[in-house]
Amino acid sequence: MSAPTATSPLHTPPYVPQIRLYQHWLQAQRGLVFEDYHALWRWSTTELDAFWQSIWDYFALQSPTPHRAVLAENVMPGAVWFPGAQVNYAQQVFRHVAPAHAAGLPAIVARNERGRHTELSWPELRRQVASLALHLRAAGVQRGDRVAAYLPNVPEAMVAFLATVSIGAIWSICAPDMGTAAVLDRFRQIEPVLLIGCDGVTYGGRDHDRLGVMAELRAALPSVRRVLLWDNQGTAQSAPDFGVPTDDFTLACGRNDAETTAFEPEWLPFDHPLWIVYSSGTTGLPKPIVHGHGGTVLVAMALKVLHNDVGCSYAPNSFGERYHWYSSTGWVMWNAQMSGLLNGTTCVIYDGNPGGSRERPDWTTLWRFAAQTGVSFFGAGAAFYANCLKAGVDLAQCGDLSRIRALGTTGSPLSPEAQQWGTAQFRALARRHAESANTPSAGNAPNAAQAHEAQADIWWCNISGGTDFAGAFIGGHRELPQTPGRMQCRLLGCAVEAWNDAGEPVIDAVGELVCTQPIPSMPLFFWGDADGSRYRASYFETYPPGHGRHPGGGDLEIRAGAVWRHGDWLRVYPDGSCVIYGRSDATINRHGLRMGTSEIYSAVEALPEVLDSMVVDLEYLGRPSFMPLFVVLREGLTLDDALRAKLSEAIRRALSPRFVPDAIEQVAEIPRTLSGKKQELPIKRLLLGQPLEKVINKEAMANPGCLGWYVDYARAYLAAAAEAAG
């Protein structure tokens, strides 16, 4: 069977959504039929044992030893899942090597800014992983040791991850666009024994040497006993002496002998640590969050397949699936992209700037890449789609995008305007394809109609979750109605509610996002947090233990522990759809009326003059509210009274006169974290008089050079406030 091409139909009709296949299985194997999705969701969040056992069985997860229970103890934190089971993330990936290769499908398709194109077959992926795993063992890496990587979004990073976890070592990665201090803030906490890095990277049209950073990292990490260096840009031969044995990454992956052929990943306890990921670290040290093999695999399968509708590439129903979600290795969406391998899906990855270079901005870059590689699921951060809208991207000029049947977003709330832009673009593509299919030279018109049917009303898989539990709480459902600006549903197994100030669940009102039941991928612990106090303070100390907990799996006698408070404002609508209104610690509270910052951004950034914006409210411990709005305008525009009036009117009309800002300021950039989040809270604290070094970690920023303007603004604002006070 030949691999599908970018111009061939993706699915053999009729395509059946993955969540419907699961429901058919529930009926056939469990005798369970649900009236609607809400009934299915309710079952999944109250009958935890039955639901998570069904996920284990539906995906035929394997263990050489049986588990004694599904949820042995229903407590947060500290839930005990699948005791007795043994798993390994790499084992689950390797299950697909033979059938996927027999179908002629690659494991990884990759390209970088330089145009280097790589396709890795499933057997070659397995061989390289086995070779590197044996190399790590020979270098003395043992179960529980930490392996730290400083690598871009390339196949080599995926190989290194799989090799590390296959032998029970614990993986952690930082992106090479992060500076030395930011990386050390993370890696120092976990004391890695081995460091994997590269000589340099290309981003935004520029080459960036990383050998100096590698030397600084090694010098500051005395726990590192060995270095593996990948020659990405042909400069590794000029690497300095790292002071420990240094090996060539490519050579370490180059074995092809009987031992590599016989290699098998180790079976590990269900809750054996898999990786360490980090909170954004906007203030203080980033939290080193530890997730386990079993919980991560289980939740990733449910999310990726049932809710994201990403199928196995060699399954007849989803044959030829190609899954792309743009990310750097510094964001948990890199982990999410890689999880496609767990279900035998071809992963399509891009290393570089999705918006071109500073000198030559080009927001068609990823679309053209997707057209050339035959992507079927196209995911990116919400800001990417907003930039495409602002830049006036015309997808008809980006090549053959006919195989794309789903668009994924996360990272920040997707505005209705950006979603409507994408929907209109794909509707126009579908119309053009339909017209061409009706011409005498169109060829197989029925196949063409099948291929483009999904694009007439493109499905948006908008998700919200996070690094904290390597998953999503809210997301998509292929067969539910779509409303621009909303996410379709709370996900199966996620007992998510919006709580008011009294800790009561509310519908059609904004409240704190809480999760009242454990899910398997919640963190095992924070590295170095011996007594668990930092972990508890992060998620579990807002509400009293036992408050809001529900029966459902595990030890129901005591129903111990608290609920998970996520730190987002959430509205659950009567139809089950949801909106995230931003972080609950960055809320606008004007004259008793509370509003998430995202609603203000939706109103402001819908204007063609505005490229980006940020708002903060300085009401604090009885201080009067002062709310400045910072805007980045299109090139050549200057903020004047007329534009200020237009911005104010947009907010007044969309929200309320209460949310008209007290000041509107033009800025060159909005400060953002490396994962793209607006740094509202640090700027608020700066304007409240706290020193810069205490409110923000520059190394965790994507654009620290913009801070000088905000420091000067804060100084002037505080001086004026002091003078006015007397």
mmCIF file of N, CA, C and O in Angstrom, residues 597-685:
data_model
loop_
_atom_site.group_PDB
_atom_site.id
_atom_site.type_symbol
_atom_site.label_atom_id
_atom_site.label_comp_id
_atom_site.label_asym_id
_atom_site.label_seq_id
_atom_site.Cartn_x
_atom_site.Cartn_y
_atom_site.Cartn_z
ATOM 1 N N THR A 597 -9.604 39.368 31.316
ATOM 2 C CA THR A 597 -8.904 40.248 30.382
ATOM 3 C C THR A 597 -9.147 39.854 28.929
ATOM 4 O O THR A 597 -9.096 40.707 28.041
ATOM 5 N N SER A 598 -9.401 38.571 28.682
ATOM 6 C CA SER A 598 -9.562 38.133 27.291
ATOM 7 C C SER A 598 -10.742 38.814 26.608
ATOM 8 O O SER A 598 -10.735 39.005 25.390
ATOM 9 N N GLU A 599 -11.769 39.183 27.372
ATOM 10 C CA GLU A 599 -12.922 39.841 26.762
ATOM 11 C C GLU A 599 -12.556 41.243 26.277
ATOM 12 O O GLU A 599 -13.056 41.709 25.247
ATOM 13 N N ILE A 600 -11.708 41.912 27.010
ATOM 14 C CA ILE A 600 -11.232 43.223 26.567
ATOM 15 C C ILE A 600 -10.362 43.067 25.320
ATOM 16 O O ILE A 600 -10.473 43.838 24.359
ATOM 17 N N TYR A 601 -9.511 42.044 25.314
ATOM 18 C CA TYR A 601 -8.655 41.822 24.141
ATOM 19 C C TYR A 601 -9.491 41.524 22.903
ATOM 20 O O TYR A 601 -9.161 41.954 21.796
ATOM 21 N N SER A 602 -10.563 40.770 23.077
ATOM 22 C CA SER A 602 -11.426 40.467 21.932
ATOM 23 C C SER A 602 -11.986 41.742 21.321
ATOM 24 O O SER A 602 -12.055 41.880 20.097
ATOM 25 N N ALA A 603 -12.383 42.672 22.181
ATOM 26 C CA ALA A 603 -12.961 43.922 21.680
ATOM 27 C C ALA A 603 -11.914 44.797 21.015
ATOM 28 O O ALA A 603 -12.148 45.376 19.944
ATOM 29 N N VAL A 604 -10.743 44.891 21.620
ATOM 30 C CA VAL A 604 -9.704 45.787 21.125
ATOM 31 C C VAL A 604 -9.020 45.232 19.884
ATOM 32 O O VAL A 604 -8.808 45.934 18.888
ATOM 33 N N GLU A 605 -8.662 43.950 19.932
ATOM 34 C CA GLU A 605 -7.869 43.373 18.849
ATOM 35 C C GLU A 605 -8.696 43.055 17.619
ATOM 36 O O GLU A 605 -8.157 42.668 16.582
ATOM 37 N N ALA A 606 -10.007 43.219 17.726
ATOM 38 C CA ALA A 606 -10.846 43.097 16.528
ATOM 39 C C ALA A 606 -10.668 44.292 15.602
ATOM 40 O O ALA A 606 -10.968 44.205 14.405
ATOM 41 N N LEU A 607 -10.155 45.401 16.125
ATOM 42 C CA LEU A 607 -9.926 46.586 15.300
ATOM 43 C C LEU A 607 -8.713 46.361 14.399
ATOM 44 O O LEU A 607 -7.672 45.858 14.855
ATOM 45 N N PRO A 608 -8.785 46.738 13.145
ATOM 46 C CA PRO A 608 -7.669 46.480 12.222
ATOM 47 C C PRO A 608 -6.401 47.228 12.593
ATOM 48 O O PRO A 608 -5.306 46.818 12.201
ATOM 49 N N GLU A 609 -6.523 48.316 13.353
ATOM 50 C CA GLU A 609 -5.334 49.104 13.701
ATOM 51 C C GLU A 609 -4.464 48.420 14.756
ATOM 52 O O GLU A 609 -3.288 48.732 14.901
ATOM 53 N N VAL A 610 -5.044 47.470 15.511
ATOM 54 C CA VAL A 610 -4.369 46.913 16.689
ATOM 55 C C VAL A 610 -3.802 45.529 16.377
ATOM 56 O O VAL A 610 -4.535 44.628 15.965
ATOM 57 N N LEU A 611 -2.505 45.372 16.615
ATOM 58 C CA LEU A 611 -1.863 44.077 16.445
ATOM 59 C C LEU A 611 -1.837 43.271 17.731
ATOM 60 O O LEU A 611 -1.888 42.042 17.705
ATOM 61 N N ASP A 612 -1.706 43.943 18.871
ATOM 62 C CA ASP A 612 -1.594 43.243 20.149
ATOM 63 C C ASP A 612 -1.984 44.219 21.256
ATOM 64 O O ASP A 612 -1.972 45.442 21.053
ATOM 65 N N SER A 613 -2.325 43.681 22.421
ATOM 66 C CA SER A 613 -2.735 44.552 23.513
ATOM 67 C C SER A 613 -2.550 43.855 24.847
ATOM 68 O O SER A 613 -2.440 42.627 24.925
ATOM 69 N N MET A 614 -2.527 44.656 25.913
ATOM 70 C CA MET A 614 -2.481 44.133 27.274
ATOM 71 C C MET A 614 -3.109 45.156 28.198
ATOM 72 O O MET A 614 -2.902 46.363 28.045
ATOM 73 N N VAL A 615 -3.884 44.668 29.163
ATOM 74 C CA VAL A 615 -4.538 45.550 30.122
ATOM 75 C C VAL A 615 -4.260 45.031 31.522
ATOM 76 O O VAL A 615 -4.164 43.815 31.744
ATOM 77 N N VAL A 616 -4.093 45.944 32.470
ATOM 78 C CA VAL A 616 -3.946 45.572 33.876
ATOM 79 C C VAL A 616 -4.813 46.510 34.712
ATOM 80 O O VAL A 616 -5.045 47.661 34.336
ATOM 81 N N ASP A 617 -5.295 45.989 35.828
ATOM 82 C CA ASP A 617 -6.120 46.783 36.743
ATOM 83 C C ASP A 617 -5.369 46.888 38.058
ATOM 84 O O ASP A 617 -5.019 45.870 38.665
ATOM 85 N N LEU A 618 -5.112 48.100 38.516
ATOM 86 C CA LEU A 618 -4.280 48.310 39.690
ATOM 87 C C LEU A 618 -5.077 48.392 40.982
ATOM 88 O O LEU A 618 -4.538 48.816 42.016
ATOM 89 N N GLU A 619 -6.350 48.000 40.958
ATOM 90 C CA GLU A 619 -7.086 47.899 42.211
ATOM 91 C C GLU A 619 -6.418 46.845 43.076
ATOM 92 O O GLU A 619 -6.200 45.703 42.645
ATOM 93 N N TYR A 620 -6.060 47.204 44.299
ATOM 94 C CA TYR A 620 -5.316 46.268 45.137
ATOM 95 C C TYR A 620 -5.436 46.705 46.585
ATOM 96 O O TYR A 620 -5.049 47.820 46.947
ATOM 97 N N LEU A 621 -5.999 45.821 47.435
ATOM 98 C CA LEU A 621 -6.108 46.073 48.876
ATOM 99 C C LEU A 621 -6.679 47.464 49.163
ATOM 100 O O LEU A 621 -6.115 48.260 49.912
ATOM 101 N N GLY A 622 -7.804 47.762 48.519
ATOM 102 C CA GLY A 622 -8.493 49.011 48.807
ATOM 103 C C GLY A 622 -8.047 50.191 47.978
ATOM 104 O O GLY A 622 -8.635 51.272 48.080
ATOM 105 N N ARG A 623 -7.008 50.031 47.178
ATOM 106 C CA ARG A 623 -6.600 51.151 46.326
ATOM 107 C C ARG A 623 -7.664 51.393 45.259
ATOM 108 O O ARG A 623 -8.332 50.461 44.805
ATOM 109 N N PRO A 624 -7.810 52.618 44.814
ATOM 110 C CA PRO A 624 -8.765 52.872 43.724
ATOM 111 C C PRO A 624 -8.271 52.221 42.435
ATOM 112 O O PRO A 624 -7.068 52.064 42.216
ATOM 113 N N SER A 625 -9.212 51.846 41.602
ATOM 114 C CA SER A 625 -8.859 51.209 40.342
ATOM 115 C C SER A 625 -8.211 52.207 39.385
ATOM 116 O O SER A 625 -8.680 53.337 39.239
ATOM 117 N N PHE A 626 -7.120 51.787 38.791
ATOM 118 C CA PHE A 626 -6.540 52.517 37.658
ATOM 119 C C PHE A 626 -6.205 51.463 36.618
ATOM 120 O O PHE A 626 -5.445 50.528 36.888
ATOM 121 N N MET A 627 -6.777 51.590 35.446
ATOM 122 C CA MET A 627 -6.634 50.544 34.434
ATOM 123 C C MET A 627 -6.036 51.112 33.156
ATOM 124 O O MET A 627 -6.739 51.743 32.368
ATOM 125 N N PRO A 628 -4.739 50.891 32.921
ATOM 126 C CA PRO A 628 -4.146 51.288 31.648
ATOM 127 C C PRO A 628 -4.248 50.169 30.608
ATOM 128 O O PRO A 628 -4.193 48.982 30.949
ATOM 129 N N LEU A 629 -4.416 50.546 29.371
ATOM 130 C CA LEU A 629 -4.430 49.632 28.238
ATOM 131 C C LEU A 629 -3.227 49.939 27.369
ATOM 132 O O LEU A 629 -3.004 51.093 26.980
ATOM 133 N N PHE A 630 -2.429 48.926 27.060
ATOM 134 C CA PHE A 630 -1.249 49.076 26.214
ATOM 135 C C PHE A 630 -1.540 48.420 24.864
ATOM 136 O O PHE A 630 -2.011 47.273 24.818
ATOM 137 N N VAL A 631 -1.266 49.122 23.781
ATOM 138 C CA VAL A 631 -1.588 48.602 22.449
ATOM 139 C C VAL A 631 -0.378 48.684 21.526
ATOM 140 O O VAL A 631 0.393 49.646 21.567
ATOM 141 N N VAL A 632 -0.223 47.638 20.714
ATOM 142 C CA VAL A 632 0.749 47.626 19.619
ATOM 143 C C VAL A 632 -0.038 47.871 18.337
ATOM 144 O O VAL A 632 -0.977 47.126 18.027
ATOM 145 N N LEU A 633 0.332 48.916 17.601
ATOM 146 C CA LEU A 633 -0.412 49.295 16.396
ATOM 147 C C LEU A 633 0.310 48.823 15.142
ATOM 148 O O LEU A 633 1.505 48.518 15.164
ATOM 149 N N ARG A 634 -0.450 48.776 14.067
ATOM 150 C CA ARG A 634 0.146 48.454 12.767
ATOM 151 C C ARG A 634 1.262 49.447 12.441
ATOM 152 O O ARG A 634 1.221 50.607 12.858
ATOM 153 N N GLU A 635 2.221 48.957 11.687
ATOM 154 C CA GLU A 635 3.359 49.799 11.322
ATOM 155 C C GLU A 635 2.872 51.075 10.622
ATOM 156 O O GLU A 635 2.004 51.038 9.755
ATOM 157 N N GLY A 636 3.423 52.202 11.045
ATOM 158 C CA GLY A 636 3.092 53.483 10.445
ATOM 159 C C GLY A 636 1.982 54.234 11.145
ATOM 160 O O GLY A 636 1.750 55.418 10.847
ATOM 161 N N LEU A 637 1.278 53.557 12.086
ATOM 162 C CA LEU A 637 0.188 54.226 12.793
ATOM 163 C C LEU A 637 0.683 54.821 14.109
ATOM 164 O O LEU A 637 1.583 54.278 14.753
ATOM 165 N N THR A 638 0.079 55.928 14.500
ATOM 166 C CA THR A 638 0.392 56.577 15.769
ATOM 167 C C THR A 638 -0.898 56.758 16.552
ATOM 168 O O THR A 638 -1.933 57.133 15.987
ATOM 169 N N LEU A 639 -0.830 56.473 17.844
ATOM 170 C CA LEU A 639 -1.997 56.620 18.697
ATOM 171 C C LEU A 639 -2.328 58.101 18.877
ATOM 172 O O LEU A 639 -1.519 58.873 19.390
ATOM 173 N N ASP A 640 -3.496 58.504 18.431
ATOM 174 C CA ASP A 640 -3.944 59.887 18.610
ATOM 175 C C ASP A 640 -5.304 59.878 19.299
ATOM 176 O O ASP A 640 -5.847 58.818 19.643
ATOM 177 N N ASP A 641 -5.872 61.053 19.507
ATOM 178 C CA ASP A 641 -7.132 61.149 20.236
ATOM 179 C C ASP A 641 -8.252 60.412 19.517
ATOM 180 O O ASP A 641 -9.117 59.798 20.160
ATOM 181 N N ALA A 642 -8.247 60.469 18.196
ATOM 182 C CA ALA A 642 -9.309 59.807 17.437
ATOM 183 C C ALA A 642 -9.248 58.293 17.628
ATOM 184 O O ALA A 642 -10.279 57.632 17.813
ATOM 185 N N LEU A 643 -8.035 57.737 17.595
ATOM 186 C CA LEU A 643 -7.898 56.296 17.769
ATOM 187 C C LEU A 643 -8.179 55.891 19.220
ATOM 188 O O LEU A 643 -8.772 54.836 19.479
ATOM 189 N N ARG A 644 -7.776 56.732 20.169
ATOM 190 C CA ARG A 644 -8.118 56.459 21.568
ATOM 191 C C ARG A 644 -9.635 56.383 21.739
ATOM 192 O O ARG A 644 -10.169 55.495 22.423
ATOM 193 N N ALA A 645 -10.327 57.308 21.110
ATOM 194 C CA ALA A 645 -11.788 57.320 21.203
ATOM 195 C C ALA A 645 -12.384 56.064 20.561
ATOM 196 O O ALA A 645 -13.357 55.483 21.066
ATOM 197 N N LYS A 646 -11.814 55.628 19.457
ATOM 198 C CA LYS A 646 -12.302 54.431 18.767
ATOM 199 C C LYS A 646 -12.106 53.187 19.640
ATOM 200 O O LYS A 646 -12.984 52.318 19.727
ATOM 201 N N LEU A 647 -10.942 53.094 20.304
ATOM 202 C CA LEU A 647 -10.671 51.964 21.189
ATOM 203 C C LEU A 647 -11.641 51.964 22.368
ATOM 204 O O LEU A 647 -12.199 50.914 22.737
ATOM 205 N N SER A 648 -11.848 53.113 22.963
ATOM 206 C CA SER A 648 -12.755 53.211 24.099
ATOM 207 C C SER A 648 -14.178 52.836 23.708
ATOM 208 O O SER A 648 -14.885 52.132 24.443
ATOM 209 N N GLU A 649 -14.597 53.296 22.546
ATOM 210 C CA GLU A 649 -15.945 53.000 22.086
ATOM 211 C C GLU A 649 -16.112 51.502 21.814
ATOM 212 O O GLU A 649 -17.174 50.926 22.087
ATOM 213 N N ALA A 650 -15.069 50.860 21.293
ATOM 214 C CA ALA A 650 -15.138 49.415 21.037
ATOM 215 C C ALA A 650 -15.346 48.647 22.335
ATOM 216 O O ALA A 650 -16.130 47.687 22.396
ATOM 217 N N ILE A 651 -14.656 49.058 23.394
ATOM 218 C CA ILE A 651 -14.805 48.404 24.696
ATOM 219 C C ILE A 651 -16.169 48.713 25.294
ATOM 220 O O ILE A 651 -16.851 47.827 25.825
ATOM 221 N N ARG A 652 -16.583 49.954 25.191
ATOM 222 C CA ARG A 652 -17.879 50.364 25.733
ATOM 223 C C ARG A 652 -19.014 49.568 25.073
ATOM 224 O O ARG A 652 -19.926 49.088 25.739
ATOM 225 N N ARG A 653 -18.927 49.410 23.770
ATOM 226 C CA ARG A 653 -19.986 48.741 23.027
ATOM 227 C C ARG A 653 -19.979 47.227 23.280
ATOM 228 O O ARG A 653 -21.031 46.600 23.424
ATOM 229 N N ALA A 654 -18.782 46.635 23.345
ATOM 230 C CA ALA A 654 -18.683 45.183 23.486
ATOM 231 C C ALA A 654 -18.888 44.719 24.928
ATOM 232 O O ALA A 654 -19.401 43.613 25.149
ATOM 233 N N LEU A 655 -18.495 45.537 25.895
ATOM 234 C CA LEU A 655 -18.530 45.103 27.290
ATOM 235 C C LEU A 655 -19.412 45.996 28.146
ATOM 236 O O LEU A 655 -20.547 45.680 28.441
ATOM 237 N N SER A 656 -18.865 47.139 28.550
ATOM 238 C CA SER A 656 -19.584 48.057 29.430
ATOM 239 C C SER A 656 -18.758 49.323 29.550
ATOM 240 O O SER A 656 -17.519 49.271 29.477
ATOM 241 N N PRO A 657 -19.399 50.463 29.773
ATOM 242 C CA PRO A 657 -18.614 51.687 30.011
ATOM 243 C C PRO A 657 -17.678 51.558 31.205
ATOM 244 O O PRO A 657 -16.682 52.271 31.295
ATOM 245 N N ARG A 658 -17.988 50.613 32.126
ATOM 246 C CA ARG A 658 -17.127 50.441 33.292
ATOM 247 C C ARG A 658 -15.711 50.007 32.909
ATOM 248 O O ARG A 658 -14.772 50.236 33.661
ATOM 249 N N PHE A 659 -15.583 49.349 31.746
ATOM 250 C CA PHE A 659 -14.287 48.778 31.381
ATOM 251 C C PHE A 659 -13.507 49.645 30.395
ATOM 252 O O PHE A 659 -12.500 49.209 29.854
ATOM 253 N N VAL A 660 -13.970 50.853 30.173
ATOM 254 C CA VAL A 660 -13.182 51.799 29.383
ATOM 255 C C VAL A 660 -11.923 52.142 30.184
ATOM 256 O O VAL A 660 -12.006 52.501 31.360
ATOM 257 N N PRO A 661 -10.736 51.994 29.596
ATOM 258 C CA PRO A 661 -9.498 52.192 30.367
ATOM 259 C C PRO A 661 -9.309 53.638 30.807
ATOM 260 O O PRO A 661 -9.822 54.579 30.186
ATOM 261 N N ASP A 662 -8.542 53.794 31.880
ATOM 262 C CA ASP A 662 -8.208 55.132 32.365
ATOM 263 C C ASP A 662 -7.113 55.775 31.525
ATOM 264 O O ASP A 662 -6.990 57.006 31.498
ATOM 265 N N ALA A 663 -6.309 54.959 30.882
ATOM 266 C CA ALA A 663 -5.252 55.468 30.001
ATOM 267 C C ALA A 663 -5.017 54.450 28.910
ATOM 268 O O ALA A 663 -5.153 53.246 29.134
ATOM 269 N N ILE A 664 -4.690 54.939 27.717
ATOM 270 C CA ILE A 664 -4.334 54.068 26.599
ATOM 271 C C ILE A 664 -2.962 54.509 26.110
ATOM 272 O O ILE A 664 -2.750 55.690 25.814
ATOM 273 N N GLU A 665 -2.029 53.559 26.056
ATOM 274 C CA GLU A 665 -0.650 53.874 25.698
ATOM 275 C C GLU A 665 -0.182 53.013 24.525
ATOM 276 O O GLU A 665 -0.457 51.798 24.486
ATOM 277 N N GLN A 666 0.511 53.622 23.596
ATOM 278 C CA GLN A 666 1.095 52.877 22.479
ATOM 279 C C GLN A 666 2.452 52.335 22.902
ATOM 280 O O GLN A 666 3.278 53.056 23.466
ATOM 281 N N VAL A 667 2.688 51.043 22.644
ATOM 282 C CA VAL A 667 3.956 50.402 22.993
ATOM 283 C C VAL A 667 4.486 49.648 21.777
ATOM 284 O O VAL A 667 3.748 49.342 20.835
ATOM 285 N N ALA A 668 5.767 49.349 21.808
ATOM 286 C CA ALA A 668 6.378 48.599 20.706
ATOM 287 C C ALA A 668 6.068 47.117 20.801
ATOM 288 O O ALA A 668 5.878 46.436 19.784
ATOM 289 N N GLU A 669 6.001 46.596 22.046
ATOM 290 C CA GLU A 669 5.762 45.177 22.244
ATOM 291 C C GLU A 669 4.993 44.952 23.532
ATOM 292 O O GLU A 669 5.110 45.723 24.490
ATOM 293 N N ILE A 670 4.232 43.855 23.547
ATOM 294 C CA ILE A 670 3.593 43.373 24.767
ATOM 295 C C ILE A 670 4.517 42.314 25.369
ATOM 296 O O ILE A 670 4.931 41.382 24.666
ATOM 297 N N PRO A 671 4.881 42.429 26.641
ATOM 298 C CA PRO A 671 5.777 41.423 27.229
ATOM 299 C C PRO A 671 5.101 40.060 27.284
ATOM 300 O O PRO A 671 3.954 39.938 27.724
ATOM 301 N N ARG A 672 5.822 39.045 26.839
ATOM 302 C CA ARG A 672 5.272 37.690 26.802
ATOM 303 C C ARG A 672 6.284 36.686 27.339
ATOM 304 O O ARG A 672 7.489 36.892 27.247
ATOM 305 N N THR A 673 5.758 35.575 27.867
ATOM 306 C CA THR A 673 6.617 34.480 28.284
ATOM 307 C C THR A 673 7.124 33.741 27.053
ATOM 308 O O THR A 673 6.662 33.969 25.928
ATOM 309 N N LEU A 674 8.024 32.821 27.269
ATOM 310 C CA LEU A 674 8.553 32.026 26.162
ATOM 311 C C LEU A 674 7.464 31.188 25.499
ATOM 312 O O LEU A 674 7.580 30.830 24.329
ATOM 313 N N SER A 675 6.400 30.873 26.251
ATOM 314 C CA SER A 675 5.293 30.121 25.664
ATOM 315 C C SER A 675 4.206 31.024 25.104
ATOM 316 O O SER A 675 3.148 30.548 24.706
ATOM 317 N N GLY A 676 4.452 32.356 25.088
ATOM 318 C CA GLY A 676 3.556 33.277 24.403
ATOM 319 C C GLY A 676 2.491 33.919 25.261
ATOM 320 O O GLY A 676 1.648 34.657 24.736
ATOM 321 N N LYS A 677 2.490 33.689 26.572
ATOM 322 C CA LYS A 677 1.457 34.266 27.423
ATOM 323 C C LYS A 677 1.788 35.712 27.783
ATOM 324 O O LYS A 677 2.940 36.045 28.086
ATOM 325 N N LYS A 678 0.760 36.562 27.763
ATOM 326 C CA LYS A 678 0.949 37.956 28.154
ATOM 327 C C LYS A 678 1.278 38.025 29.643
ATOM 328 O O LYS A 678 0.635 37.359 30.461
ATOM 329 N N GLN A 679 2.217 38.866 29.993
ATOM 330 C CA GLN A 679 2.666 38.930 31.380
ATOM 331 C C GLN A 679 1.928 40.044 32.135
ATOM 332 O O GLN A 679 2.509 41.055 32.557
ATOM 333 N N GLU A 680 0.630 39.818 32.310
ATOM 334 C CA GLU A 680 -0.219 40.815 32.943
ATOM 335 C C GLU A 680 0.147 41.022 34.417
ATOM 336 O O GLU A 680 0.292 42.153 34.880
ATOM 337 N N LEU A 681 0.254 39.922 35.157
ATOM 338 C CA LEU A 681 0.467 40.041 36.594
ATOM 339 C C LEU A 681 1.814 40.686 36.941
ATOM 340 O O LEU A 681 1.864 41.573 37.810
ATOM 341 N N PRO A 682 2.925 40.311 36.298
ATOM 342 C CA PRO A 682 4.183 41.001 36.612
ATOM 343 C C PRO A 682 4.132 42.507 36.323
ATOM 344 O O PRO A 682 4.668 43.306 37.101
ATOM 345 N N ILE A 683 3.503 42.901 35.223
ATOM 346 C CA ILE A 683 3.421 44.334 34.919
ATOM 347 C C ILE A 683 2.512 45.038 35.927
ATOM 348 O O ILE A 683 2.782 46.175 36.343
ATOM 349 N N LYS A 684 1.456 44.376 36.350
ATOM 350 C CA LYS A 684 0.602 44.946 37.399
ATOM 351 C C LYS A 684 1.423 45.188 38.660
ATOM 352 O O LYS A 684 1.345 46.261 39.276
ATOM 353 N N ARG A 685 2.222 44.211 39.060
ATOM 354 C CA ARG A 685 3.024 44.361 40.273
ATOM 355 C C ARG A 685 4.076 45.457 40.112
ATOM 356 O O ARG A 685 4.377 46.183 41.062
#
